[in-house]
Amino acid sequence: MIVAVYLDVCCLNRPFDEWVQERVRTGEWQLISSEAILVELEKMRNLEKKASIFNLLALATRMQEINQAVEERSRQLEGLGFGLFDSFHLAGAEASGYFSFYGRSLAQDGSQT
């Protein structure tokens, strides 16, 4: 079984930080990118880190577009207190049908896998 993984820009930055982090053991995985990630990366000023993140995103096998459903869900999430980019990242992850949250994989229906 292939596990799909959606990472927001904060997560994508972690491998390039100077501090040591615990490795995530996922087995087989599939990286999902999104238009929301690309938009947020355009604002990034650290060009070296930005280039490294784009290299990492080259591994993505799927691209989640910002469609009407993602925009509507993002607005709902903003209404719940999520920030603009966070709401788009979460809405995009949900729209991809699969997302990982604190090491637990959740299907879109909320069931744990």
CSV table of N, CA and C in Angstrom, one decimal:
chain,number,residue,atom,x,y,z
A,1,MET,N,0.8,-1.2,0.0
A,1,MET,CA,0.0,0.0,0.0
A,1,MET,C,0.9,1.2,0.0
A,2,ILE,N,0.6,2.2,-0.9
A,2,ILE,CA,1.3,3.4,-0.9
A,2,ILE,C,0.6,4.5,-0.1
A,3,VAL,N,1.3,5.1,0.8
A,3,VAL,CA,0.8,6.2,1.7
A,3,VAL,C,1.0,7.5,1.0
A,4,ALA,N,0.0,8.3,0.8
A,4,ALA,CA,0.1,9.6,0.2
A,4,ALA,C,0.4,10.6,1.4
A,5,VAL,N,1.3,11.6,1.1
A,5,VAL,CA,1.7,12.5,2.1
A,5,VAL,C,1.6,13.9,1.5
A,6,TYR,N,1.0,14.8,2.2
A,6,TYR,CA,0.9,16.2,1.8
A,6,TYR,C,1.7,17.0,2.8
A,7,LEU,N,2.6,17.8,2.4
A,7,LEU,CA,3.4,18.6,3.3
A,7,LEU,C,3.2,20.1,3.0
A,8,ASP,N,3.0,20.9,4.0
A,8,ASP,CA,2.9,22.3,3.7
A,8,ASP,C,4.3,22.9,3.7
A,9,VAL,N,4.5,24.2,3.4
A,9,VAL,CA,5.8,24.8,3.3
A,9,VAL,C,6.6,24.7,4.5
A,10,CYS,N,6.0,24.8,5.7
A,10,CYS,CA,6.7,24.7,6.9
A,10,CYS,C,7.4,23.4,7.0
A,11,CYS,N,6.7,22.3,6.7
A,11,CYS,CA,7.3,21.0,6.7
A,11,CYS,C,8.4,20.8,5.7
A,12,LEU,N,8.2,21.4,4.5
A,12,LEU,CA,9.2,21.3,3.5
A,12,LEU,C,10.5,22.0,3.8
A,13,ASN,N,10.4,23.0,4.7
A,13,ASN,CA,11.6,23.7,5.2
A,13,ASN,C,12.4,22.9,6.2
A,14,ARG,N,11.8,22.0,6.9
A,14,ARG,CA,12.4,21.3,8.0
A,14,ARG,C,13.7,20.6,7.6
A,15,PRO,N,13.8,19.9,6.5
A,15,PRO,CA,15.0,19.2,6.2
A,15,PRO,C,16.2,20.2,5.9
A,16,PHE,N,15.9,21.4,5.7
A,16,PHE,CA,17.0,22.4,5.4
A,16,PHE,C,17.3,23.3,6.6
A,17,ASP,N,16.6,23.1,7.7
A,17,ASP,CA,17.0,23.8,8.9
A,17,ASP,C,18.3,23.2,9.5
A,18,GLU,N,18.9,24.0,10.4
A,18,GLU,CA,20.2,23.6,10.9
A,18,GLU,C,20.1,22.7,12.2
A,19,TRP,N,18.9,22.5,12.7
A,19,TRP,CA,18.7,21.7,13.9
A,19,TRP,C,18.3,20.2,13.5
A,20,VAL,N,18.7,19.3,14.4
A,20,VAL,CA,18.4,17.9,14.1
A,20,VAL,C,17.0,17.6,14.5
A,21,GLN,N,16.3,16.8,13.7
A,21,GLN,CA,14.9,16.4,14.0
A,21,GLN,C,14.8,14.9,14.0
A,22,GLU,N,13.8,14.4,14.6
A,22,GLU,CA,13.5,13.0,14.6
A,22,GLU,C,13.0,12.6,13.2
A,23,ARG,N,13.5,11.5,12.7
A,23,ARG,CA,13.0,11.0,11.4
A,23,ARG,C,11.6,10.4,11.4
A,24,VAL,N,10.9,10.6,10.4
A,24,VAL,CA,9.5,10.0,10.3
A,24,VAL,C,9.7,8.7,9.5
A,25,ARG,N,9.2,7.7,10.1
A,25,ARG,CA,9.3,6.3,9.5
A,25,ARG,C,7.9,6.0,8.8
A,26,THR,N,7.9,6.1,7.5
A,26,THR,CA,6.6,6.0,6.8
A,26,THR,C,6.5,4.8,5.9
A,27,GLY,N,7.6,4.1,5.7
A,27,GLY,CA,7.6,3.0,4.7
A,27,GLY,C,7.5,3.6,3.3
A,28,GLU,N,6.6,3.1,2.5
A,28,GLU,CA,6.4,3.7,1.2
A,28,GLU,C,5.5,4.9,1.3
A,29,TRP,N,5.8,5.9,0.5
A,29,TRP,CA,5.0,7.1,0.5
A,29,TRP,C,5.0,7.8,-0.9
A,30,GLN,N,4.0,8.7,-1.0
A,30,GLN,CA,3.8,9.4,-2.2
A,30,GLN,C,3.7,10.9,-1.8
A,31,LEU,N,4.5,11.7,-2.4
A,31,LEU,CA,4.4,13.2,-2.0
A,31,LEU,C,3.4,13.9,-2.9
A,32,ILE,N,2.6,14.7,-2.3
A,32,ILE,CA,1.6,15.5,-3.0
A,32,ILE,C,2.0,17.0,-2.9
A,33,SER,N,2.0,17.7,-4.0
A,33,SER,CA,2.3,19.1,-3.9
A,33,SER,C,0.9,19.8,-4.2
A,34,SER,N,1.0,21.2,-4.2
A,34,SER,CA,-0.2,21.9,-4.5
A,34,SER,C,0.1,23.3,-5.0
A,35,GLU,N,-0.9,23.9,-5.6
A,35,GLU,CA,-0.8,25.3,-6.0
A,35,GLU,C,-0.6,26.2,-4.8
A,36,ALA,N,-1.2,25.9,-3.7
A,36,ALA,CA,-1.0,26.7,-2.5
A,36,ALA,C,0.5,26.7,-2.1
A,37,ILE,N,1.1,25.6,-2.2
A,37,ILE,CA,2.6,25.5,-1.8
A,37,ILE,C,3.4,26.4,-2.8
A,38,LEU,N,3.1,26.3,-4.1
A,38,LEU,CA,3.8,27.1,-5.0
A,38,LEU,C,3.6,28.6,-4.8
A,39,VAL,N,2.4,29.0,-4.5
A,39,VAL,CA,2.1,30.4,-4.2
A,39,VAL,C,2.9,30.9,-3.0
A,40,GLU,N,2.9,30.1,-1.9
A,40,GLU,CA,3.6,30.5,-0.7
A,40,GLU,C,5.1,30.5,-0.9
A,41,LEU,N,5.6,29.6,-1.7
A,41,LEU,CA,7.0,29.6,-2.0
A,41,LEU,C,7.5,30.8,-2.7
A,42,GLU,N,6.6,31.4,-3.6
A,42,GLU,CA,7.0,32.6,-4.3
A,42,GLU,C,7.3,33.7,-3.4
A,43,LYS,N,6.8,33.7,-2.2
A,43,LYS,CA,7.0,34.8,-1.2
A,43,LYS,C,8.4,34.6,-0.4
A,44,MET,N,8.9,33.4,-0.5
A,44,MET,CA,10.1,33.1,0.2
A,44,MET,C,11.3,33.9,-0.3
A,45,ARG,N,12.1,34.4,0.7
A,45,ARG,CA,13.3,35.3,0.3
A,45,ARG,C,14.6,34.5,0.3
A,46,ASN,N,14.7,33.4,1.0
A,46,ASN,CA,15.9,32.6,1.1
A,46,ASN,C,15.9,31.8,-0.2
A,47,LEU,N,16.7,32.3,-1.2
A,47,LEU,CA,16.7,31.6,-2.5
A,47,LEU,C,17.3,30.2,-2.5
A,48,GLU,N,18.3,30.1,-1.7
A,48,GLU,CA,19.0,28.7,-1.6
A,48,GLU,C,18.0,27.7,-1.0
A,49,LYS,N,17.3,28.1,0.1
A,49,LYS,CA,16.4,27.1,0.7
A,49,LYS,C,15.2,26.9,-0.3
A,50,LYS,N,14.8,28.0,-0.9
A,50,LYS,CA,13.7,27.9,-1.9
A,50,LYS,C,14.0,26.9,-3.0
A,51,ALA,N,15.2,27.0,-3.6
A,51,ALA,CA,15.6,26.1,-4.6
A,51,ALA,C,15.7,24.6,-4.1
A,52,SER,N,16.1,24.4,-2.9
A,52,SER,CA,16.2,23.1,-2.3
A,52,SER,C,14.8,22.5,-2.1
A,53,ILE,N,13.8,23.4,-1.7
A,53,ILE,CA,12.5,22.9,-1.6
A,53,ILE,C,11.9,22.5,-2.9
A,54,PHE,N,12.2,23.3,-4.0
A,54,PHE,CA,11.7,23.0,-5.3
A,54,PHE,C,12.3,21.7,-5.8
A,55,ASN,N,13.5,21.4,-5.4
A,55,ASN,CA,14.1,20.1,-5.7
A,55,ASN,C,13.4,19.0,-5.0
A,56,LEU,N,13.0,19.2,-3.8
A,56,LEU,CA,12.3,18.2,-3.0
A,56,LEU,C,10.9,18.0,-3.7
A,57,LEU,N,10.3,19.1,-4.1
A,57,LEU,CA,8.9,19.0,-4.7
A,57,LEU,C,8.9,18.3,-6.0
A,58,ALA,N,10.1,18.2,-6.6
A,58,ALA,CA,10.2,17.4,-7.9
A,58,ALA,C,9.9,16.0,-7.7
A,59,LEU,N,9.9,15.5,-6.4
A,59,LEU,CA,9.5,14.1,-6.1
A,59,LEU,C,8.0,13.9,-6.1
A,60,ALA,N,7.3,15.0,-6.1
A,60,ALA,CA,5.8,14.9,-5.9
A,60,ALA,C,5.3,14.2,-7.2
A,61,THR,N,4.3,13.3,-6.9
A,61,THR,CA,3.7,12.6,-8.0
A,61,THR,C,2.3,13.1,-8.3
A,62,ARG,N,1.8,14.0,-7.4
A,62,ARG,CA,0.5,14.6,-7.7
A,62,ARG,C,0.5,16.1,-7.4
A,63,MET,N,-0.3,16.8,-8.1
A,63,MET,CA,-0.4,18.3,-7.8
A,63,MET,C,-1.9,18.6,-7.5
A,64,GLN,N,-2.1,19.1,-6.3
A,64,GLN,CA,-3.5,19.5,-6.0
A,64,GLN,C,-3.8,20.9,-6.4
A,65,GLU,N,-4.7,21.1,-7.3
A,65,GLU,CA,-5.0,22.5,-7.7
A,65,GLU,C,-5.9,23.2,-6.7
A,66,ILE,N,-5.9,24.5,-6.8
A,66,ILE,CA,-6.8,25.3,-6.0
A,66,ILE,C,-8.1,25.5,-6.8
A,67,ASN,N,-9.1,24.6,-6.6
A,67,ASN,CA,-10.3,24.7,-7.4
A,67,ASN,C,-11.4,25.3,-6.5
A,68,GLN,N,-12.6,25.4,-7.0
A,68,GLN,CA,-13.7,26.0,-6.2
A,68,GLN,C,-13.9,25.3,-4.9
A,69,ALA,N,-13.9,24.0,-4.9
A,69,ALA,CA,-14.1,23.3,-3.6
A,69,ALA,C,-13.0,23.6,-2.6
A,70,VAL,N,-11.8,23.7,-3.0
A,70,VAL,CA,-10.7,24.0,-2.1
A,70,VAL,C,-10.8,25.4,-1.6
A,71,GLU,N,-11.2,26.4,-2.5
A,71,GLU,CA,-11.4,27.8,-2.0
A,71,GLU,C,-12.6,27.8,-1.0
A,72,GLU,N,-13.7,27.1,-1.2
A,72,GLU,CA,-14.8,27.2,-0.3
A,72,GLU,C,-14.4,26.6,1.1
A,73,ARG,N,-13.7,25.4,1.0
A,73,ARG,CA,-13.3,24.8,2.3
A,73,ARG,C,-12.3,25.7,3.0
A,74,SER,N,-11.4,26.4,2.3
A,74,SER,CA,-10.4,27.3,2.9
A,74,SER,C,-11.1,28.4,3.6
A,75,ARG,N,-12.2,28.9,3.0
A,75,ARG,CA,-13.0,30.0,3.7
A,75,ARG,C,-13.6,29.5,5.0
A,76,GLN,N,-14.1,28.2,4.9
A,76,GLN,CA,-14.7,27.6,6.1
A,76,GLN,C,-13.6,27.5,7.2
A,77,LEU,N,-12.5,27.1,6.9
A,77,LEU,CA,-11.4,26.9,7.8
A,77,LEU,C,-10.9,28.2,8.4
A,78,GLU,N,-10.8,29.2,7.5
A,78,GLU,CA,-10.5,30.6,8.0
A,78,GLU,C,-11.5,31.0,9.1
A,79,GLY,N,-12.8,30.7,8.8
A,79,GLY,CA,-13.8,31.1,9.8
A,79,GLY,C,-13.7,30.4,11.1
A,80,LEU,N,-13.0,29.3,11.1
A,80,LEU,CA,-12.7,28.6,12.3
A,80,LEU,C,-11.4,29.0,13.0
A,81,GLY,N,-10.7,30.0,12.4
A,81,GLY,CA,-9.5,30.6,13.0
A,81,GLY,C,-8.2,30.2,12.4
A,82,PHE,N,-8.2,29.4,11.3
A,82,PHE,CA,-7.0,29.1,10.6
A,82,PHE,C,-6.5,30.3,9.8
A,83,GLY,N,-5.2,30.4,9.7
A,83,GLY,CA,-4.7,31.5,8.9
A,83,GLY,C,-4.9,31.2,7.4
A,84,LEU,N,-4.7,32.2,6.6
A,84,LEU,CA,-4.9,32.1,5.1
A,84,LEU,C,-4.2,30.9,4.5
A,85,PHE,N,-2.9,30.9,4.6
A,85,PHE,CA,-2.1,29.8,4.0
A,85,PHE,C,-2.4,28.4,4.7
A,86,ASP,N,-2.5,28.4,6.0
A,86,ASP,CA,-2.8,27.1,6.6
A,86,ASP,C,-4.2,26.6,6.2
A,87,SER,N,-5.2,27.5,6.0
A,87,SER,CA,-6.5,27.0,5.5
A,87,SER,C,-6.4,26.4,4.1
A,88,PHE,N,-5.6,27.1,3.3
A,88,PHE,CA,-5.5,26.5,1.9
A,88,PHE,C,-4.7,25.2,1.9
A,89,HIS,N,-3.7,25.1,2.7
A,89,HIS,CA,-2.9,23.8,2.8
A,89,HIS,C,-3.8,22.7,3.3
A,90,LEU,N,-4.6,23.0,4.4
A,90,LEU,CA,-5.4,21.9,4.9
A,90,LEU,C,-6.5,21.6,3.9
A,91,ALA,N,-7.1,22.6,3.3
A,91,ALA,CA,-8.2,22.3,2.3
A,91,ALA,C,-7.6,21.5,1.1
A,92,GLY,N,-6.4,21.8,0.7
A,92,GLY,CA,-5.8,21.1,-0.4
A,92,GLY,C,-5.5,19.7,0.0
A,93,ALA,N,-5.0,19.5,1.2
A,93,ALA,CA,-4.7,18.1,1.7
A,93,ALA,C,-6.0,17.3,1.8
A,94,GLU,N,-7.1,17.9,2.3
A,94,GLU,CA,-8.4,17.2,2.3
A,94,GLU,C,-8.8,16.9,0.9
A,95,ALA,N,-8.7,17.8,0.0
A,95,ALA,CA,-9.2,17.6,-1.4
A,95,ALA,C,-8.4,16.5,-2.1
A,96,SER,N,-7.1,16.3,-1.6
A,96,SER,CA,-6.3,15.2,-2.2
A,96,SER,C,-6.8,13.8,-1.8
A,97,GLY,N,-7.7,13.8,-0.8
A,97,GLY,CA,-8.3,12.6,-0.4
A,97,GLY,C,-7.5,11.9,0.7
A,98,TYR,N,-6.4,12.4,1.1
A,98,TYR,CA,-5.6,11.8,2.1
A,98,TYR,C,-4.7,12.8,2.8
A,99,PHE,N,-4.4,12.7,4.0
A,99,PHE,CA,-3.4,13.5,4.6
A,99,PHE,C,-2.9,12.9,5.9
A,100,SER,N,-1.7,13.3,6.3
A,100,SER,CA,-1.1,12.8,7.5
A,100,SER,C,-1.1,13.9,8.5
A,101,PHE,N,-1.4,13.6,9.7
A,101,PHE,CA,-1.5,14.6,10.8
A,101,PHE,C,-0.9,14.0,12.1
A,102,TYR,N,0.2,14.6,12.5
A,102,TYR,CA,0.9,14.2,13.7
A,102,TYR,C,1.2,12.7,13.7
A,103,GLY,N,1.7,12.2,12.5
A,103,GLY,CA,2.1,10.8,12.4
A,103,GLY,C,1.0,9.8,12.3
A,104,ARG,N,-0.3,10.2,12.3
A,104,ARG,CA,-1.4,9.3,12.1
A,104,ARG,C,-2.0,9.6,10.7
A,105,SER,N,-2.2,8.6,9.9
A,105,SER,CA,-2.7,8.8,8.6
A,105,SER,C,-4.3,8.8,8.7
A,106,LEU,N,-4.9,9.8,8.1
A,106,LEU,CA,-6.3,9.9,8.1
A,106,LEU,C,-6.9,9.9,6.7
A,107,ALA,N,-7.9,9.1,6.5
A,107,ALA,CA,-8.6,9.2,5.2
A,107,ALA,C,-9.5,10.4,5.2
A,108,GLN,N,-10.0,10.8,4.1
A,108,GLN,CA,-10.9,11.9,4.0
A,108,GLN,C,-12.1,11.8,4.9
A,109,ASP,N,-12.6,10.6,5.1
A,109,ASP,CA,-13.7,10.4,6.0
A,109,ASP,C,-13.4,10.4,7.4
A,110,GLY,N,-12.1,10.6,7.8
A,110,GLY,CA,-11.7,10.8,9.2
A,110,GLY,C,-11.3,9.4,9.8
A,111,SER,N,-11.4,8.4,9.0
A,111,SER,CA,-11.0,7.1,9.6
A,111,SER,C,-9.5,7.0,9.6
A,112,GLN,N,-8.9,6.3,10.6
A,112,GLN,CA,-7.5,6.2,10.7
A,112,GLN,C,-7.1,5.0,9.8
A,113,THR,N,-5.9,5.1,9.1
A,113,THR,CA,-5.4,4.0,8.3
A,113,THR,C,-4.0,3.6,8.8
